[in-house]
Amino acid sequence: MKTLFTVLSVIALPLCAAAGDKLAGTPIGTAEGYNYENNRIERNIQGRAFDGDLDTYFATNQRSYTWVGLDLGEPFVIDKVGWAPRTDPDGYGERRVQLGVIQGANSPDWLDAVPIYMITEKGTAGLMSYDDVDCSMGFRYVRYVSTSDARCNIAELEFYGTPGEGDDSHLFQLTNLPTVVINTVDSQEPYDKEHDITSNIIIIADNKANVDKPGSVRERGNGSRQFPKKPWRIKFDKKQNVLDAPAKAKKWTLINNYGDKTLMRNLVAFEIARRADMPFVAWSRPVDVILNGEFKGCYQLTDQIEVNPGRVEITEMEPEDIEGDALTGGYFIEIDAYADQEPEGSWFVTNNRQMPVTVKSPDDGGTPEQLAYIRDYLSNIEWLISNRKFGKNGDEDYRDIFDVPSFVKHFIVNELVGNTDTYWSTYMYKDRLDPMMHTGPVWDFDLGFDNDSRTYPIHKHSNEYLYRFHGSSAANGMKDFANGVLINDSRTKYDITEIWADARTNRDLTPDALKEYIDRTAELLDASQQLNFMRWPILNECVHQNPRALGSYEAEVDAVKEYLDTRFADLDRLFDYDPESGISSPAITAPLVPMVIGSTINLTDGTTFTVYSVDGTEVFAGSGTTPALPRGIYIVRTALGAAKVAL
Ligand code: CA
């Protein structure tokens, strides 16, 4: 019914729209057509898509990136297109046109091509469909690029328009999201992480070209590269502003979110990191992507994690910075289970527990002096932690050179997201003349929010920190490192409670506020997710580490919201925070043993302490003995911790 409605409505349109003339030109297209009647490859049969005969068609031998179009001889502003699928006995033709993209260009190599229309419905065999085109720019070359694996298979194409170059005031966008268009030289598909394919990259937002610059594209990622929807890294030839990103930079990532059927797990996790007050949280926006005319789905255009103003903002080292103050930074490193896959000289293992570490900045690991400096610096921190140098009895304290609150924030974000791989890859940085090694930024959350069959459901493991569960993975030595900070150093549990309580109370890190963010994001993504799952119909199958397939986008989003309700409750308990009263109360420790004498609370060692009633009201502050208090439950806090007391 929907198809019928579309056809009827578009047939009616030319009556009210001022459509230009039907355009003629020289048929052009994928060089090798395939003539199924003769079962052989033939050249120059692109004209079959323009012969007015719905029974003849243009098909190709190649499966993907195939196209057919017209050289109009001069630019025309296109205002209407028509198409008809191949009529074939098996009935494949009708759905083959779905997600076909119609493009215009003024350069015969198509590097400047932009989409002017996308077919989102199945076609009707033996019938032309028409629709208006919403693009003010004129093009000499126009073409239909078939969706992947369809061998073109188009019976008929028509273009209507008026002569002229038009203007760039209104370009076509696939949905409300920005459209990222990547056109590579000779339509070569990116094929690995090493070879940059020369490209022109166009980003259309608010129906205007936000970016139109030369650059390159290659694959990126590790696990996420195994899927048919590939993750890419784009690199402009020169530093470039993109949409509303704070950084001006060459490198940007396109995250594929194949196994994340909400298409927003990373966005939500980054939002959590901002609310946990972490610095350098990656900028990220959902976008639609077209590569060489093929629609690839909904991606996330995101900062490359690197040292750059607006990204990780530390001093960028030069090769001559090999002594004195200059040698002290900045360094940006990744404790990285995949470090040994990096080129020699750009990674190391720590001296004690052989933690694998990639040096992200300086580039390529820097000079031997720089690599040795940061290796020894991190190794020293590791040694102090594993030898429990916690500043007791005049001892050294690893906290003088390691920023524990940043490590705790990183930990809290990952625990809340339920990231099984928290310590598989951990970024840290050290700036010049700053003695502190800091942890962050956070990255890579497509397995979070109960999306990992190895640890699903996270709730089952909520009596301990997720990273300690045996199904959680970590780079060699990193679980020991984390245990040293989070468990062995008894001060850290107060840091955890304090940071968690602050974010919960003052920074909108609440289930309701996050669910509201998720609803808003789902609305933003709605048109794009529909196209995405048309292109990748996987809502009913488990991919990557999916523990279950819920059958619809809405159900996948709801599952994340339900997960957050449960996870907040579990972490409130684990982190000793009472969401009702807003009181944080880590478990009692030796220095804090309040005694109840009659109806008073006493700390006999002279420590100053504060007493709160369960509703959070302060009822006493001082030392020694409280006045007589009414019967009830009280929280007693000192600088070292808190305890619950019943009177
Ligand atoms: Ca034909």
PDB file of C-alpha atoms in Angstrom, residues 138-298:
ATOM      1  CA  GLY A 138      23.300  22.563 -11.385  1.00  0.00           C
ATOM      2  CA  PHE A 139      25.181  19.492 -12.642  1.00  0.00           C
ATOM      3  CA  ARG A 140      26.530  18.383 -15.990  1.00  0.00           C
ATOM      4  CA  TYR A 141      26.782  14.744 -14.888  1.00  0.00           C
ATOM      5  CA  VAL A 142      23.947  12.880 -13.211  1.00  0.00           C
ATOM      6  CA  ARG A 143      23.820   9.227 -12.255  1.00  0.00           C
ATOM      7  CA  TYR A 144      22.039   6.480 -10.393  1.00  0.00           C
ATOM      8  CA  VAL A 145      24.341   4.485  -8.064  1.00  0.00           C
ATOM      9  CA  SER A 146      22.759   1.214  -7.127  1.00  0.00           C
ATOM     10  CA  THR A 147      22.804  -0.094  -3.610  1.00  0.00           C
ATOM     11  CA  SER A 148      25.498  -2.618  -2.713  1.00  0.00           C
ATOM     12  CA  ASP A 149      25.325  -6.116  -4.200  1.00  0.00           C
ATOM     13  CA  ALA A 150      22.563  -5.200  -6.682  1.00  0.00           C
ATOM     14  CA  ARG A 151      24.622  -5.200  -9.926  1.00  0.00           C
ATOM     15  CA  CYS A 152      22.825  -1.956 -10.903  1.00  0.00           C
ATOM     16  CA  ASN A 153      19.835  -3.663 -12.577  1.00  0.00           C
ATOM     17  CA  ILE A 154      17.881  -0.567 -13.523  1.00  0.00           C
ATOM     18  CA  ALA A 155      15.340  -0.597 -16.345  1.00  0.00           C
ATOM     19  CA  GLU A 156      14.816   3.089 -16.883  1.00  0.00           C
ATOM     20  CA  LEU A 157      15.965   6.483 -15.561  1.00  0.00           C
ATOM     21  CA  GLU A 158      14.635   9.953 -16.317  1.00  0.00           C
ATOM     22  CA  PHE A 159      15.983  13.357 -15.294  1.00  0.00           C
ATOM     23  CA  TYR A 160      14.058  16.623 -15.553  1.00  0.00           C
ATOM     24  CA  GLY A 161      15.468  20.110 -15.101  1.00  0.00           C
ATOM     25  CA  THR A 162      16.379  23.526 -16.404  1.00  0.00           C
ATOM     26  CA  PRO A 163      19.735  24.648 -17.811  1.00  0.00           C
ATOM     27  CA  GLY A 164      22.075  26.572 -15.514  1.00  0.00           C
ATOM     28  CA  GLU A 165      24.731  26.258 -12.838  1.00  0.00           C
ATOM     29  CA  GLY A 166      22.242  27.053 -10.100  1.00  0.00           C
ATOM     30  CA  ASP A 167      23.741  27.896  -6.704  1.00  0.00           C
ATOM     31  CA  ASP A 168      24.801  26.151  -3.529  1.00  0.00           C
ATOM     32  CA  SER A 169      22.077  27.652  -1.322  1.00  0.00           C
ATOM     33  CA  HIS A 170      20.213  24.389  -0.841  1.00  0.00           C
ATOM     34  CA  LEU A 171      21.767  20.940  -1.057  1.00  0.00           C
ATOM     35  CA  PHE A 172      20.025  17.622  -0.484  1.00  0.00           C
ATOM     36  CA  GLN A 173      20.492  15.779   2.809  1.00  0.00           C
ATOM     37  CA  LEU A 174      19.450  12.158   3.368  1.00  0.00           C
ATOM     38  CA  THR A 175      17.838  12.895   6.748  1.00  0.00           C
ATOM     39  CA  ASN A 176      17.872  15.581   9.426  1.00  0.00           C
ATOM     40  CA  LEU A 177      21.409  14.400  10.296  1.00  0.00           C
ATOM     41  CA  PRO A 178      24.426  15.754   8.431  1.00  0.00           C
ATOM     42  CA  THR A 179      25.336  13.718   5.338  1.00  0.00           C
ATOM     43  CA  VAL A 180      29.009  12.780   4.996  1.00  0.00           C
ATOM     44  CA  VAL A 181      29.942  12.151   1.372  1.00  0.00           C
ATOM     45  CA  ILE A 182      33.242  10.422   0.639  1.00  0.00           C
ATOM     46  CA  ASN A 183      34.303  10.229  -3.012  1.00  0.00           C
ATOM     47  CA  THR A 184      37.535   8.306  -3.584  1.00  0.00           C
ATOM     48  CA  VAL A 185      39.741   8.402  -6.666  1.00  0.00           C
ATOM     49  CA  ASP A 186      38.513   5.761  -9.131  1.00  0.00           C
ATOM     50  CA  SER A 187      35.884   4.804  -6.532  1.00  0.00           C
ATOM     51  CA  GLN A 188      38.455   2.629  -4.781  1.00  0.00           C
ATOM     52  CA  GLU A 189      37.082   1.190  -1.562  1.00  0.00           C
ATOM     53  CA  PRO A 190      39.243   1.627   1.571  1.00  0.00           C
ATOM     54  CA  TYR A 191      40.656  -1.822   2.313  1.00  0.00           C
ATOM     55  CA  ASP A 192      42.970  -1.684   5.347  1.00  0.00           C
ATOM     56  CA  LYS A 193      44.305   0.506   8.154  1.00  0.00           C
ATOM     57  CA  GLU A 194      47.611   1.331   6.451  1.00  0.00           C
ATOM     58  CA  HIS A 195      46.682   2.682   3.018  1.00  0.00           C
ATOM     59  CA  ASP A 196      45.084   6.099   2.731  1.00  0.00           C
ATOM     60  CA  ILE A 197      42.816   6.313  -0.307  1.00  0.00           C
ATOM     61  CA  THR A 198      42.831   9.790  -1.867  1.00  0.00           C
ATOM     62  CA  SER A 199      39.374  11.309  -1.581  1.00  0.00           C
ATOM     63  CA  ASN A 200      37.244  14.385  -1.639  1.00  0.00           C
ATOM     64  CA  ILE A 201      35.125  14.702   1.491  1.00  0.00           C
ATOM     65  CA  ILE A 202      31.919  16.712   1.566  1.00  0.00           C
ATOM     66  CA  ILE A 203      29.795  17.223   4.671  1.00  0.00           C
ATOM     67  CA  ILE A 204      26.303  18.604   4.144  1.00  0.00           C
ATOM     68  CA  ALA A 205      24.518  20.092   7.133  1.00  0.00           C
ATOM     69  CA  ASP A 206      21.556  22.453   7.252  1.00  0.00           C
ATOM     70  CA  ASN A 207      21.317  21.747   3.499  1.00  0.00           C
ATOM     71  CA  LYS A 208      24.637  23.484   2.874  1.00  0.00           C
ATOM     72  CA  ALA A 209      28.175  22.267   2.272  1.00  0.00           C
ATOM     73  CA  ASN A 210      29.786  22.550   5.705  1.00  0.00           C
ATOM     74  CA  VAL A 211      32.985  20.970   4.373  1.00  0.00           C
ATOM     75  CA  ASP A 212      34.171  20.252   0.820  1.00  0.00           C
ATOM     76  CA  LYS A 213      37.866  19.413   1.014  1.00  0.00           C
ATOM     77  CA  PRO A 214      40.453  16.988  -0.310  1.00  0.00           C
ATOM     78  CA  GLY A 215      41.746  14.297   2.006  1.00  0.00           C
ATOM     79  CA  SER A 216      41.898  10.559   2.327  1.00  0.00           C
ATOM     80  CA  VAL A 217      40.085   7.669   3.930  1.00  0.00           C
ATOM     81  CA  ARG A 218      41.135   4.313   5.330  1.00  0.00           C
ATOM     82  CA  GLU A 219      39.705   1.685   7.637  1.00  0.00           C
ATOM     83  CA  ARG A 220      40.180   2.018  11.392  1.00  0.00           C
ATOM     84  CA  GLY A 221      39.436   0.105  14.579  1.00  0.00           C
ATOM     85  CA  ASN A 222      40.147  -3.462  15.591  1.00  0.00           C
ATOM     86  CA  GLY A 223      37.169  -5.690  16.373  1.00  0.00           C
ATOM     87  CA  SER A 224      34.778  -3.334  14.619  1.00  0.00           C
ATOM     88  CA  ARG A 225      36.606  -3.823  11.288  1.00  0.00           C
ATOM     89  CA  GLN A 226      35.334  -7.390  10.995  1.00  0.00           C
ATOM     90  CA  PHE A 227      31.818  -6.308  10.105  1.00  0.00           C
ATOM     91  CA  PRO A 228      30.402  -5.587   6.642  1.00  0.00           C
ATOM     92  CA  LYS A 229      29.642  -2.007   7.753  1.00  0.00           C
ATOM     93  CA  LYS A 230      33.209  -0.714   8.052  1.00  0.00           C
ATOM     94  CA  PRO A 231      34.580   1.929  10.412  1.00  0.00           C
ATOM     95  CA  TRP A 232      36.709   4.583   8.713  1.00  0.00           C
ATOM     96  CA  ARG A 233      39.166   7.303   9.522  1.00  0.00           C
ATOM     97  CA  ILE A 234      39.051  10.366   7.330  1.00  0.00           C
ATOM     98  CA  LYS A 235      41.979  12.730   7.093  1.00  0.00           C
ATOM     99  CA  PHE A 236      41.844  16.129   5.466  1.00  0.00           C
ATOM    100  CA  ASP A 237      44.949  17.439   3.721  1.00  0.00           C
ATOM    101  CA  LYS A 238      44.817  20.496   5.993  1.00  0.00           C
ATOM    102  CA  LYS A 239      43.385  21.055   9.476  1.00  0.00           C
ATOM    103  CA  GLN A 240      39.676  21.541   9.135  1.00  0.00           C
ATOM    104  CA  ASN A 241      36.731  22.744  11.233  1.00  0.00           C
ATOM    105  CA  VAL A 242      33.837  20.288  11.068  1.00  0.00           C
ATOM    106  CA  LEU A 243      30.244  21.056  12.089  1.00  0.00           C
ATOM    107  CA  ASP A 244      30.295  22.354  15.690  1.00  0.00           C
ATOM    108  CA  ALA A 245      33.410  20.448  16.780  1.00  0.00           C
ATOM    109  CA  PRO A 246      35.771  22.447  19.014  1.00  0.00           C
ATOM    110  CA  ALA A 247      38.907  21.104  17.323  1.00  0.00           C
ATOM    111  CA  LYS A 248      40.365  22.175  13.996  1.00  0.00           C
ATOM    112  CA  ALA A 249      42.032  18.984  12.890  1.00  0.00           C
ATOM    113  CA  LYS A 250      43.001  16.739  10.003  1.00  0.00           C
ATOM    114  CA  LYS A 251      41.879  13.416  11.417  1.00  0.00           C
ATOM    115  CA  TRP A 252      38.330  12.371  12.249  1.00  0.00           C
ATOM    116  CA  THR A 253      36.784   8.983  12.846  1.00  0.00           C
ATOM    117  CA  LEU A 254      33.598   7.460  11.530  1.00  0.00           C
ATOM    118  CA  ILE A 255      32.437   4.913  14.107  1.00  0.00           C
ATOM    119  CA  ASN A 256      30.262   2.215  12.530  1.00  0.00           C
ATOM    120  CA  ASN A 257      28.203   1.105  15.561  1.00  0.00           C
ATOM    121  CA  TYR A 258      27.401  -2.190  13.827  1.00  0.00           C
ATOM    122  CA  GLY A 259      26.862  -4.264  16.973  1.00  0.00           C
ATOM    123  CA  ASP A 260      25.257  -1.344  18.798  1.00  0.00           C
ATOM    124  CA  LYS A 261      21.714  -1.346  17.479  1.00  0.00           C
ATOM    125  CA  THR A 262      20.781   1.783  19.434  1.00  0.00           C
ATOM    126  CA  LEU A 263      23.481   3.567  17.380  1.00  0.00           C
ATOM    127  CA  MET A 264      24.037   5.751  20.438  1.00  0.00           C
ATOM    128  CA  ARG A 265      25.945   3.838  23.103  1.00  0.00           C
ATOM    129  CA  ASN A 266      29.084   5.905  22.558  1.00  0.00           C
ATOM    130  CA  LEU A 267      27.087   9.132  22.577  1.00  0.00           C
ATOM    131  CA  VAL A 268      25.453   8.236  25.899  1.00  0.00           C
ATOM    132  CA  ALA A 269      28.768   7.142  27.384  1.00  0.00           C
ATOM    133  CA  PHE A 270      30.444  10.397  26.341  1.00  0.00           C
ATOM    134  CA  GLU A 271      27.545  12.273  27.932  1.00  0.00           C
ATOM    135  CA  ILE A 272      28.090  10.290  31.141  1.00  0.00           C
ATOM    136  CA  ALA A 273      31.780  11.198  31.023  1.00  0.00           C
ATOM    137  CA  ARG A 274      30.916  14.900  30.704  1.00  0.00           C
ATOM    138  CA  ARG A 275      28.593  14.617  33.696  1.00  0.00           C
ATOM    139  CA  ALA A 276      31.358  12.847  35.621  1.00  0.00           C
ATOM    140  CA  ASP A 277      33.426  15.986  34.975  1.00  0.00           C
ATOM    141  CA  MET A 278      36.085  14.316  32.831  1.00  0.00           C
ATOM    142  CA  PRO A 279      38.177  16.594  30.612  1.00  0.00           C
ATOM    143  CA  PHE A 280      38.726  16.014  26.876  1.00  0.00           C
ATOM    144  CA  VAL A 281      35.569  14.016  26.233  1.00  0.00           C
ATOM    145  CA  ALA A 282      35.457  13.282  22.494  1.00  0.00           C
ATOM    146  CA  TRP A 283      33.196  15.441  20.343  1.00  0.00           C
ATOM    147  CA  SER A 284      30.794  13.228  18.436  1.00  0.00           C
ATOM    148  CA  ARG A 285      27.758  13.637  16.159  1.00  0.00           C
ATOM    149  CA  PRO A 286      25.571  11.071  14.400  1.00  0.00           C
ATOM    150  CA  VAL A 287      25.684  11.339  10.591  1.00  0.00           C
ATOM    151  CA  ASP A 288      24.598   9.481   7.445  1.00  0.00           C
ATOM    152  CA  VAL A 289      27.428   8.272   5.232  1.00  0.00           C
ATOM    153  CA  ILE A 290      27.651   7.848   1.460  1.00  0.00           C
ATOM    154  CA  LEU A 291      30.813   6.284   0.019  1.00  0.00           C
ATOM    155  CA  ASN A 292      31.245   6.574  -3.749  1.00  0.00           C
ATOM    156  CA  GLY A 293      27.513   6.955  -4.131  1.00  0.00           C
ATOM    157  CA  GLU A 294      26.533   3.975  -1.958  1.00  0.00           C
ATOM    158  CA  PHE A 295      24.555   4.592   1.200  1.00  0.00           C
ATOM    159  CA  LYS A 296      26.466   3.033   4.104  1.00  0.00           C
ATOM    160  CA  GLY A 297      24.212   3.803   7.055  1.00  0.00           C
ATOM    161  CA  CYS A 298      24.194   5.834  10.240  1.00  0.00           C
TER     162      CYS A 298
END
